CSV table of C-alpha atoms and ligand atoms in Angstrom, one decimal:
chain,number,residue,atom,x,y,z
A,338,UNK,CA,8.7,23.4,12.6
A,339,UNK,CA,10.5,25.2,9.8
A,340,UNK,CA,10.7,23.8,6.8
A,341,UNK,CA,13.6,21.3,5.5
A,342,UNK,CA,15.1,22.7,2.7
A,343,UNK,CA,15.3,20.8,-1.1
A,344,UNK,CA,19.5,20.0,-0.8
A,345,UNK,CA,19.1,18.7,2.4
A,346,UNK,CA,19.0,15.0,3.2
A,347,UNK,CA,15.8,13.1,4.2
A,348,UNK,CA,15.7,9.6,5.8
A,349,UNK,CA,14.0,6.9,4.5
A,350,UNK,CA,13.6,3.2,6.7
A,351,UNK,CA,12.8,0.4,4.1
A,352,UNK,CA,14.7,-0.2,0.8
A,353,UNK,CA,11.4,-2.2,-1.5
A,354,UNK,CA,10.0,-0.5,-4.6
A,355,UNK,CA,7.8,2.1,-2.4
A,356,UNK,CA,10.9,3.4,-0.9
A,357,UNK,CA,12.4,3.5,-4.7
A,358,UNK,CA,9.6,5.9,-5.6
A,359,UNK,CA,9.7,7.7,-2.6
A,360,UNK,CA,13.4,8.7,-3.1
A,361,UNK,CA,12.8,9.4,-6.9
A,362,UNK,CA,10.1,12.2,-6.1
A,363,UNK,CA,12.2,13.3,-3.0
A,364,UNK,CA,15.4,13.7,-5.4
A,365,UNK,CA,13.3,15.4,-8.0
A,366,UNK,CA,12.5,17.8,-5.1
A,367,UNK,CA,16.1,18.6,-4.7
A,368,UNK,CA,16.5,16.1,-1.6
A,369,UNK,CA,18.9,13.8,-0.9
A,370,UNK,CA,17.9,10.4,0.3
A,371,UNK,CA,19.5,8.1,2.5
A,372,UNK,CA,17.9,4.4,2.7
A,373,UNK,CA,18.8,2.1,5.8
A,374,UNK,CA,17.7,-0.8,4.2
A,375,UNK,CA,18.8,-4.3,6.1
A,376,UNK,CA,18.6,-5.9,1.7
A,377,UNK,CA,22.3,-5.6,-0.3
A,378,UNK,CA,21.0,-3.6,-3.2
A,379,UNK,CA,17.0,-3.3,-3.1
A,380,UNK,CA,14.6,-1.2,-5.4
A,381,UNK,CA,15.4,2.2,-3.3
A,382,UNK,CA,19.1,1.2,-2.1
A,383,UNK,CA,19.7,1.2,-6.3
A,384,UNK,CA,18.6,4.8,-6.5
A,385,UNK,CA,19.4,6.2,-2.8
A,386,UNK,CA,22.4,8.8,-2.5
A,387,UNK,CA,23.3,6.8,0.3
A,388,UNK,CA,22.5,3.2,1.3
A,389,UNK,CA,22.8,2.6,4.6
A,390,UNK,CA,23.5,-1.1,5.4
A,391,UNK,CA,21.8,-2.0,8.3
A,392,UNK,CA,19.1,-3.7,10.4
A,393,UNK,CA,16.3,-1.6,11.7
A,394,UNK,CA,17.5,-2.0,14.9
A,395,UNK,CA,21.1,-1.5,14.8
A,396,UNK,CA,21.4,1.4,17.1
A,397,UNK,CA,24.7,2.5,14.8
A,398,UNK,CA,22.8,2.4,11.8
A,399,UNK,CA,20.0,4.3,13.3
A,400,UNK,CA,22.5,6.7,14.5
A,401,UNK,CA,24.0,7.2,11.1
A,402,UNK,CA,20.8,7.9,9.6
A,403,UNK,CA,19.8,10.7,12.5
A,404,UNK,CA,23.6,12.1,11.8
A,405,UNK,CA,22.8,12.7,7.8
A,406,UNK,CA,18.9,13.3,8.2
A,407,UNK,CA,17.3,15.4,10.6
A,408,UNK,CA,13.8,13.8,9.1
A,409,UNK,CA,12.9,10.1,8.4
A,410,UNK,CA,10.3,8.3,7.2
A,411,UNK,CA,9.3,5.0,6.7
A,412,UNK,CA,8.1,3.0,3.4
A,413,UNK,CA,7.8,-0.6,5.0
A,414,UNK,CA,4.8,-0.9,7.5
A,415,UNK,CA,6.8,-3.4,9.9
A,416,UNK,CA,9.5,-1.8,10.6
A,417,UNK,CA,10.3,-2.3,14.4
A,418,UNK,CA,8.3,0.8,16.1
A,419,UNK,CA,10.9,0.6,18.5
A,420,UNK,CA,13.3,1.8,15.3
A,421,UNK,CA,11.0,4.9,14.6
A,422,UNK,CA,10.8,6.1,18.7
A,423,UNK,CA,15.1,5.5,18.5
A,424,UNK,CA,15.0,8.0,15.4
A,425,UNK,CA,12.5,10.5,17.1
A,426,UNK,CA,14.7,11.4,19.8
A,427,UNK,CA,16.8,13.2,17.6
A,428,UNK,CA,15.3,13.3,14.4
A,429,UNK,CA,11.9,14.3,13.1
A,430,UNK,CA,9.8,11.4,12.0
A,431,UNK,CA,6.6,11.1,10.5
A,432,UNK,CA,4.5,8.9,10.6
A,433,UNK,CA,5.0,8.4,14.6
A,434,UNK,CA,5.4,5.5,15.8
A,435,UNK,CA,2.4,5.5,17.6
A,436,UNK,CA,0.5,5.5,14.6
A,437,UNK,CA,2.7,2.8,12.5
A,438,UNK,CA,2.1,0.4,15.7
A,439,UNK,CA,-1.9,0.6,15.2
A,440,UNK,CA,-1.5,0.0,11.8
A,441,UNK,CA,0.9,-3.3,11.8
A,442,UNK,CA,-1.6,-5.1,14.1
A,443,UNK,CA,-5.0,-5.9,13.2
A,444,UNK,CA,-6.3,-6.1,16.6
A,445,UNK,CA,-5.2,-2.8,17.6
A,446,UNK,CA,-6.3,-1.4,13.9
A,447,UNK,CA,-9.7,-2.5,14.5
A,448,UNK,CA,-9.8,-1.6,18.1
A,449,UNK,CA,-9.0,1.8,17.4
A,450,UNK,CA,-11.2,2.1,14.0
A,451,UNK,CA,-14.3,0.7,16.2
A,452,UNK,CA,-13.5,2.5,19.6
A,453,UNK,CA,-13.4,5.7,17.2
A,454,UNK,CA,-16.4,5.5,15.1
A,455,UNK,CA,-15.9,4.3,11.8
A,456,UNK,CA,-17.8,1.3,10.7
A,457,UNK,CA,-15.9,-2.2,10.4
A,458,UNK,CA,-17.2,-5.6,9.4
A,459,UNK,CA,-18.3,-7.9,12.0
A,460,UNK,CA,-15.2,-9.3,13.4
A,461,UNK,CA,-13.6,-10.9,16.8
A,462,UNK,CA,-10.6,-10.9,18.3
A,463,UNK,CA,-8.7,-14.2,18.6
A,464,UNK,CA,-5.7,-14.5,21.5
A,465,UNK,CA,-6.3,-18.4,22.1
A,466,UNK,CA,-7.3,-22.0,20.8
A,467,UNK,CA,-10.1,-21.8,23.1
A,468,UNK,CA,-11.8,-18.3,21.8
A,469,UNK,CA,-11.0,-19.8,18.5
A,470,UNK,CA,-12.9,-22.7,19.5
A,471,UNK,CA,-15.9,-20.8,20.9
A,472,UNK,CA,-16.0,-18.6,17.8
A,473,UNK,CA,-19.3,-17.4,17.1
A,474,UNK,CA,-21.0,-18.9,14.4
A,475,UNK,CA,-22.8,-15.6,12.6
A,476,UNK,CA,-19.2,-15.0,12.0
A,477,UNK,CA,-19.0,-17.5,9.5
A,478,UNK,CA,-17.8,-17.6,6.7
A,479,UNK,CA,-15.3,-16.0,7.3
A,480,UNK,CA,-11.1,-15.3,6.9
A,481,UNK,CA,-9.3,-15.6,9.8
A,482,UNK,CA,-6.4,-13.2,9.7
A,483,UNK,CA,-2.9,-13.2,11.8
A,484,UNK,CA,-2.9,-9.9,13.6
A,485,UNK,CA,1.2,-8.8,12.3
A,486,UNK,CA,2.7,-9.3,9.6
A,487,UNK,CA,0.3,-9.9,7.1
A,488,UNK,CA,0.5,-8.8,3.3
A,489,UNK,CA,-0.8,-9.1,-0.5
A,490,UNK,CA,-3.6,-11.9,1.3
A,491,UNK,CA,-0.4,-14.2,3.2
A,492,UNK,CA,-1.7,-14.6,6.8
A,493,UNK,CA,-5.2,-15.4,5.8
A,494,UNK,CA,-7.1,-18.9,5.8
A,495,UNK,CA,-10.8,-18.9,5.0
A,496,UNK,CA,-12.9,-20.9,7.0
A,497,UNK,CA,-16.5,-21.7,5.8
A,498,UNK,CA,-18.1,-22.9,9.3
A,499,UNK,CA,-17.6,-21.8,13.1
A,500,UNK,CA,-16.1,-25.3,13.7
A,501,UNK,CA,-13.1,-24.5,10.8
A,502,UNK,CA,-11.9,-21.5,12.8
A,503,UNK,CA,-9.9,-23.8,15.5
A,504,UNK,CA,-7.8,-25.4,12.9
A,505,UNK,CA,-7.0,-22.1,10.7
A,506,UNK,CA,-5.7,-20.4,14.1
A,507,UNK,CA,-3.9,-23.8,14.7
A,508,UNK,CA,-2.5,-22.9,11.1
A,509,UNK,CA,-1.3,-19.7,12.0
A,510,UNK,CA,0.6,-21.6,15.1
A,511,UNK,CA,-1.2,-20.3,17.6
A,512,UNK,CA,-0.1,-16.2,17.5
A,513,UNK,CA,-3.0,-13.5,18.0
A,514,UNK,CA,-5.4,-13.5,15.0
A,515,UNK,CA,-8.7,-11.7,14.6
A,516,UNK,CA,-12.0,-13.4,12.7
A,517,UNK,CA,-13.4,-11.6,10.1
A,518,UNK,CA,-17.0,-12.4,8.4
A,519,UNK,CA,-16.8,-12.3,4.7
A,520,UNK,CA,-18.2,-9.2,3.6
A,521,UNK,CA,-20.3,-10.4,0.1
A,522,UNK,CA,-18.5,-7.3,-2.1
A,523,UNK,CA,-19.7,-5.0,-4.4
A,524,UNK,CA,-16.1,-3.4,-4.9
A,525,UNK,CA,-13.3,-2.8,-2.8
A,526,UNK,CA,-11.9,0.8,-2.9
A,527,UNK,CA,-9.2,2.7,-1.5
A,528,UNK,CA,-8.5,5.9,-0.4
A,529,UNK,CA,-5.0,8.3,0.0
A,530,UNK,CA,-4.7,10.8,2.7
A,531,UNK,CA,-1.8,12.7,3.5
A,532,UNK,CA,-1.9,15.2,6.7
A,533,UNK,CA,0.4,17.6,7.8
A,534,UNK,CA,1.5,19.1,11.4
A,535,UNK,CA,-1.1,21.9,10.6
A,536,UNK,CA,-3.8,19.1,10.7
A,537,UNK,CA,-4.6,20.1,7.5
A,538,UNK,CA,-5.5,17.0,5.2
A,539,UNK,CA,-6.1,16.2,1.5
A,540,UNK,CA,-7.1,12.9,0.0
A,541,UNK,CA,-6.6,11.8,-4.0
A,542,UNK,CA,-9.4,10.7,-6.0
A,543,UNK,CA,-10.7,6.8,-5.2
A,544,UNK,CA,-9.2,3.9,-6.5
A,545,UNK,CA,-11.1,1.0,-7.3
A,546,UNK,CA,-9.3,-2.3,-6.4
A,547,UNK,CA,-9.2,-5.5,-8.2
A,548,UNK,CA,-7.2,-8.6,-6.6
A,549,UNK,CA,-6.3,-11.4,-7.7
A,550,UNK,CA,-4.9,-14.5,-5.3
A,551,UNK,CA,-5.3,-12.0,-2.4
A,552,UNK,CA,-2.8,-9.6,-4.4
A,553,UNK,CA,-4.0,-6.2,-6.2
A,554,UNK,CA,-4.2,-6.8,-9.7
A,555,UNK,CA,-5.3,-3.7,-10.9
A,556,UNK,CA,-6.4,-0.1,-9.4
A,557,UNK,CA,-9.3,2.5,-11.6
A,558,UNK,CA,-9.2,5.9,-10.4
A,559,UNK,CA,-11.2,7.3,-10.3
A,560,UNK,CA,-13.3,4.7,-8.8
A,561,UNK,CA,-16.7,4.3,-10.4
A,562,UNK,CA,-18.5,4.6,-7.4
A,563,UNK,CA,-21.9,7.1,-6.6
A,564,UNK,CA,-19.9,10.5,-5.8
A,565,UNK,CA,-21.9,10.6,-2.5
A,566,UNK,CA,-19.7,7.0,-1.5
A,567,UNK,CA,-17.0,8.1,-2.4
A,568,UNK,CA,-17.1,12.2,-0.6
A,569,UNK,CA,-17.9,9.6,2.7
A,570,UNK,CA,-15.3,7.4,1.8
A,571,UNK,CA,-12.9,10.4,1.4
A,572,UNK,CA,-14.0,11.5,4.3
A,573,UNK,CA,-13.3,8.1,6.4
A,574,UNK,CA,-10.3,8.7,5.3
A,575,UNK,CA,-10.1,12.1,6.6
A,576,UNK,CA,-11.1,10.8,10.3
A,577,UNK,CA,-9.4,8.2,10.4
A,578,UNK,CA,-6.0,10.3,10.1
A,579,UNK,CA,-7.5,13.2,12.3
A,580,UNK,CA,-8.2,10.4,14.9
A,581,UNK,CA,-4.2,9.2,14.5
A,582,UNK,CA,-3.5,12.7,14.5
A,583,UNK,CA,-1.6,11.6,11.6
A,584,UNK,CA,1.4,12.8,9.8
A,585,UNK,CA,2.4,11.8,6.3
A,586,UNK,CA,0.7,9.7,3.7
A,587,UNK,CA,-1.8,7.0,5.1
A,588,UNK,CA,-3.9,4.3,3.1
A,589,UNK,CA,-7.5,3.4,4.2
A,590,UNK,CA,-8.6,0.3,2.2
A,591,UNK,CA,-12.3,0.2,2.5
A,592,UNK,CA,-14.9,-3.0,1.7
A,593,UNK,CA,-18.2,-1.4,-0.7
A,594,UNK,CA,-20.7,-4.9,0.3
A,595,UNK,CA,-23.6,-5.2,-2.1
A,596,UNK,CA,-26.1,-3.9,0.2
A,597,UNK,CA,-24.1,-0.3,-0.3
A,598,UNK,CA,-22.6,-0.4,2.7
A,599,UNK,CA,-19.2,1.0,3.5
A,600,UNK,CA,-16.5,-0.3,5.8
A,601,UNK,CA,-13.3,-0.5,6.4
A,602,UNK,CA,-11.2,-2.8,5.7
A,603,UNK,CA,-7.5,-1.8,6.9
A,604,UNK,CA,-4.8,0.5,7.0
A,605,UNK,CA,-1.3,1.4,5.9
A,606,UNK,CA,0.7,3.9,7.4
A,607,UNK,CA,3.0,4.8,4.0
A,608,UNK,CA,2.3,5.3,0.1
A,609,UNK,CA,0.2,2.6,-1.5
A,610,UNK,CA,-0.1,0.4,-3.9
A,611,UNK,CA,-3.4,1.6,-5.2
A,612,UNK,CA,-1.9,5.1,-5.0
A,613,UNK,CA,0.5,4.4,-7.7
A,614,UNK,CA,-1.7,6.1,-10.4
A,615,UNK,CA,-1.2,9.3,-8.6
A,616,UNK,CA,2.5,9.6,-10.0
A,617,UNK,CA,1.3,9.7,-13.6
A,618,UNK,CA,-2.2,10.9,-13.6
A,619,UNK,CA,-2.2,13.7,-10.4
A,620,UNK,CA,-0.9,17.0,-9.8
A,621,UNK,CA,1.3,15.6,-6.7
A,622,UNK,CA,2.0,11.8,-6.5
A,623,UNK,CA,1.6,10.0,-2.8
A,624,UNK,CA,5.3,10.4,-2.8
A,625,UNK,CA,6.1,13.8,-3.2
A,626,UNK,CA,3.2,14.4,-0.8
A,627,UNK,CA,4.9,12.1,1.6
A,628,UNK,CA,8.4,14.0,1.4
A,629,UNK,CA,6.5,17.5,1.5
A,630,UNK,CA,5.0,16.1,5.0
A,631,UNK,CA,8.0,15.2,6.2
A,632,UNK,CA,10.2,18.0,4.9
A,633,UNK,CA,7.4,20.0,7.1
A,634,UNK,CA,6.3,22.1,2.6
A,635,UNK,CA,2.8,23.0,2.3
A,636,UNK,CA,0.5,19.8,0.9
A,637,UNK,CA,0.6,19.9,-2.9
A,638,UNK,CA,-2.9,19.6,-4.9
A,639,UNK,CA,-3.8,15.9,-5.4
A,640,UNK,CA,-6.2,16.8,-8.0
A,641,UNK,CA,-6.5,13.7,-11.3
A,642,UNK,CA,-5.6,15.6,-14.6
A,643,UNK,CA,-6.4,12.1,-16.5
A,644,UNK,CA,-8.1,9.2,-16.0
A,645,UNK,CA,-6.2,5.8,-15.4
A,646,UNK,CA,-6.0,2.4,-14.6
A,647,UNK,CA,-2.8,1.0,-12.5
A,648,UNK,CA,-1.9,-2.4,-13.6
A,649,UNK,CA,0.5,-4.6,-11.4
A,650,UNK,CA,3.2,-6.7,-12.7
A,651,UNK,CA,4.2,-9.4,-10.4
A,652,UNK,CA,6.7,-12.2,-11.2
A,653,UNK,CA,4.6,-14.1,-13.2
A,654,UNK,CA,4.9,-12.4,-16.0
A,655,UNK,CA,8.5,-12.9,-16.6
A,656,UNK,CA,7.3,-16.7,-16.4
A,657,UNK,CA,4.4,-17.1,-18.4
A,658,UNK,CA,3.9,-16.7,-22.2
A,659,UNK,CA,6.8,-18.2,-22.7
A,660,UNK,CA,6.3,-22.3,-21.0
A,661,UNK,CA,9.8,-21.9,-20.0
A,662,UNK,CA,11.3,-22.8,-16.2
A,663,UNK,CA,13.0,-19.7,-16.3
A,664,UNK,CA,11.9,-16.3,-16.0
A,665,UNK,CA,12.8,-13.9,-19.4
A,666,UNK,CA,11.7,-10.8,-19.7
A,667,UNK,CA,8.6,-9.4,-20.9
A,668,UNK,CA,8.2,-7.8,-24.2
A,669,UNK,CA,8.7,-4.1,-22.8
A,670,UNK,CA,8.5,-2.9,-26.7
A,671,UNK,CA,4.7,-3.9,-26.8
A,672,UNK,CA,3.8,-2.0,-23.4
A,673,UNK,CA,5.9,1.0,-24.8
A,674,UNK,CA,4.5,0.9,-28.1
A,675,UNK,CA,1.1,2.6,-26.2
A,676,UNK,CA,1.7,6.4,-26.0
A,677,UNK,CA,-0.2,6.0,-22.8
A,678,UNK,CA,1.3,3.4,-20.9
A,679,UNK,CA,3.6,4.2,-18.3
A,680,UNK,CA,6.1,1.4,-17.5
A,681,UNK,CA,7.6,1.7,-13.9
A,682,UNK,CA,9.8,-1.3,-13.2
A,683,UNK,CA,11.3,-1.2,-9.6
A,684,UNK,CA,15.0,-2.8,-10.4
A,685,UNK,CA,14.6,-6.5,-9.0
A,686,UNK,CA,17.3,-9.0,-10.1
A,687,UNK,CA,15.1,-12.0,-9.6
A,688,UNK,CA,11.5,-12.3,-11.2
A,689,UNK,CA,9.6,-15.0,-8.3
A,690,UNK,CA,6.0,-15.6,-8.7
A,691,UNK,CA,3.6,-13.4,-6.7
A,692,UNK,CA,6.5,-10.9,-6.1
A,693,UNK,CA,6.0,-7.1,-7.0
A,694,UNK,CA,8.1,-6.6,-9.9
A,695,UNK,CA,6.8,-3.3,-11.7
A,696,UNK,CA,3.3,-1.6,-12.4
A,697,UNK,CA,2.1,0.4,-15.6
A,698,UNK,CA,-0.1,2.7,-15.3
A,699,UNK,CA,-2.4,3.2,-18.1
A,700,UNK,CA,-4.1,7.0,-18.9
A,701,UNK,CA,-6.7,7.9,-21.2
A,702,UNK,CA,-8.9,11.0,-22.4
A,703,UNK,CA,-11.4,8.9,-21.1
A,704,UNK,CA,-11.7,6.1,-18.2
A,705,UNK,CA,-12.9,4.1,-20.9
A,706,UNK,CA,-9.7,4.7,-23.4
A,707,UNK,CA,-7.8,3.8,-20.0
A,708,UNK,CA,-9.6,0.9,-19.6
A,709,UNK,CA,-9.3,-0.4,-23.1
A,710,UNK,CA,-5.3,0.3,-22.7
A,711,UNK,CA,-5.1,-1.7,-19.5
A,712,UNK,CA,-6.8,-4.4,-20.8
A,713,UNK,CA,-4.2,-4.6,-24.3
A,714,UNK,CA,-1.5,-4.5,-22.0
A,715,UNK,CA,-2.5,-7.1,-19.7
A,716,UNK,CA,-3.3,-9.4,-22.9
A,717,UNK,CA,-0.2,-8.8,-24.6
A,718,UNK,CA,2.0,-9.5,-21.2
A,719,UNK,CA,0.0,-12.5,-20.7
A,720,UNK,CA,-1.7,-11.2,-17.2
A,721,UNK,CA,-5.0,-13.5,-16.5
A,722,UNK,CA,-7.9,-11.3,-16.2
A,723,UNK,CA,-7.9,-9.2,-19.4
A,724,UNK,CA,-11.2,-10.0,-20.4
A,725,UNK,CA,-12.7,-9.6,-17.1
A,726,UNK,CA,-11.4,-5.6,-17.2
A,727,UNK,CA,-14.3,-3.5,-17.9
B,97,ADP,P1,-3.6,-7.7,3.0
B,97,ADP,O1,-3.8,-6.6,2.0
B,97,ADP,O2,-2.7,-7.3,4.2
B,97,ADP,O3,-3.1,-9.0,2.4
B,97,ADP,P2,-6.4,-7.7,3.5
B,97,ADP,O4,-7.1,-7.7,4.8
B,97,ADP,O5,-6.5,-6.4,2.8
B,97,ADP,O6,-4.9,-8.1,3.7
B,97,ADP,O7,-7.0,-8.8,2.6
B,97,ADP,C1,-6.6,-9.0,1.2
B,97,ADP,C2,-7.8,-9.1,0.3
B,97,ADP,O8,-8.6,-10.3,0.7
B,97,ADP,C3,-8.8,-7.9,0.4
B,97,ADP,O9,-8.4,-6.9,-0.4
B,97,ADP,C4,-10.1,-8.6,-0.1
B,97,ADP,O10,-10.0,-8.8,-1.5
B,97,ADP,C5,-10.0,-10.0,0.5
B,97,ADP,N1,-10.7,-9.9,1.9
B,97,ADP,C6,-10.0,-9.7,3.0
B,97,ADP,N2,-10.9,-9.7,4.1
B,97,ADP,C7,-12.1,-9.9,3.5
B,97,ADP,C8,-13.5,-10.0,4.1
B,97,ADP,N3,-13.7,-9.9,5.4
B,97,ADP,N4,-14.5,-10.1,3.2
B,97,ADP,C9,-14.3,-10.3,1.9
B,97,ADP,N5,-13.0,-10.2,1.3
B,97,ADP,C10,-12.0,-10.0,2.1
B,98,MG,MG1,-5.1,-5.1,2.0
């Protein structure tokens, strides 16, 4: 393909605070963004040049999209694959819908991971109350997962014994789910990849993730792993999107188990979470790298100029610190008062616990210096878990 010109208008499906940064890095490009976002005024709708109203599978608002864009992406992981194929007949999307289908459903992520080569902890595959009755026992304990629709650790009940697993599918009323043994974790790291039509590929520097209630809490990057984990885990991440034949910016969350081993743990087909540091501490951020893929521009270097730790703010912290019912907001003059603290808030009217509200993204001349930042921040915000960060 030629490339897309900066002026010309890209499409974007999904209006949440990925979308929001998406469109930023696109605009700063010279792009203009139009978001078809089903929300009123969401994260990316807030700084879109044009907000598309609409369900994903309103054929009009499809349509209206493919009339202004002739390339679209995608920043939400469920969106209806059957909204990307609509778009692909007249527009260029990436990724394909083939490849966002594998990724929204765990049996046919693993299926594919496995049935390509890359190592995946013991699981099975649950379709009915009697397989999750018959589970087997060495898979114990374990999480049993729904297969769609999961995120930030919703969808997941744990289940200590083989005899648990029947009642945690019953929990998840009976819809396809896959068993998962608990992997006893050393760290769990992540890895960015972005691919273009070329097939060529380039991944950013590892983050190291830290959750909290099944939710990131925190991402170190680079990830303070031995350099010969993390080239392999670079390379996972490299095969996995070659196997996709994958276009755009794709997310492999891998599982580092005490005994070394590496696996992995899933994907997302979009920017990440635990690629957030990239904005402030790369040369390209996941989301310019996702509108150079799409607008068909060379791959821009994803090399780190400075160590950092991400830190996320959910909800909470417009709720805590304070013991009041409702939510106030934070004291942004503390954050701000570190030179090295980068405040991203993504525009949400209403603080709810557990939601996604913002991030910061701490740098340092040292990981150390990034570390001790992180840590000052998530003290003076009242985030749990400040002492814990070293
Ligand atoms: P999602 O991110 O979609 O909520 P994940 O499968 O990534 O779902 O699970 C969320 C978190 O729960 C993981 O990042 C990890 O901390 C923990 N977890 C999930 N599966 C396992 C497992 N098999 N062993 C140990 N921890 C797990
Ligand atoms: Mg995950």
């Amino acid at each position: 393909m030629s490339a897309i010109p900066p002026g010309s208008w890209l499409g974007l499906l999904g209006g949440g605070q990925l979308g929001r940064m998406f469109c930023m890095a696109a605009q700063s490009l010279g792009y203009r963004v139009a978001v078809l976002d089903p929300a009123a005024d969401g994260p990316a709708a807030s700084v879109a040049d044009r907000h598309i109203h609409a369900d994903y599978l309103d054929a009009a608002g499809l349509a209206r999209l493919a009339a202004l864009a002739s390339a679209a992406t995608t920043e939400f992981e469920n969106v209806p694959a059957a909204a990307l194929e609509f778009l692909s007949t007249s527009a260029r999307v990436t990724p394909s819908a083939a490849s966002v289908a594998i990724a929204q459903d765990r049996i046919s992520e693993k299926t594919f991971l496995s049935g390509h080569g890359f190592a995946v902890g013991p699981y099975a595959i649950l379709r009915s109350a009697d397989e999750a009755a018959r589970a087997d026992p060495s898979l114990a304990p374990g999480i049993v997962k729904s297969a769609r629709l999961g995120y930030d650790g919703k969808g997941q009940v744990r289940v200590a014994a083989a005899a648990e697993v029947a009642a945690a599918y019953a929990r998840m009323g009976g819809a396809p789910c896959v068993l998962e043994r608990y992997v006893d974790l050393a760290c769990e790291v992540s890895v960015i990849v972005a691919r273009d039509d070329s097939g060529a590929a380039v991944t950013w520097p590892l983050a190291e993730n830290r959750h909290r209630d099944g939710i990131l809490d925190v991402s170190i990057a680079p990830a303070r792993v031995d350099p010969a984990l993390a080239r392999a885990a670079r390379e996972v991440a490299i095969g996995v999107a070659n196997a996709l034949d994958y276009r755009g910016v794709l997310c492999v969350e891998m599982f580092v188990s005490r005994a070394g081993e590496l696996t992995v743990n899933e994907m997302a087909p979009r920017p990440h979470n635990s690629g957030h540091y990239t904005i402030d501490a790369c040369a390209t951020s996941q989301f310019e790298q996702q509108a150079r893929v799409l607008a068909g521009l060379p791959l821009g270097d994803t090399v780190q100029h400075t160590p950092a730790v991400m830190v996320n703010l959910l909800g909470d912290v417009w709720f805590d610190g304070s013991g009041a019912a409702a939510p106030r907001d934070p004291d942004w003059a503390r954050v701000l008062a570190h030179p090295l603290a980068k405040l991203h808030l993504y525009g949400k009217h209403e603080a709810r616990r557990g939601r996604k509200m913002g991030h910061v993204t701490c740098l340092g001349a040292t990981l150390a210096d990034a570390i001790a930042t992180a840590r000052a921040v998530k003290r003076e915000l009242g985030i749990p878990g400040a002492d814990e960060l070293a």
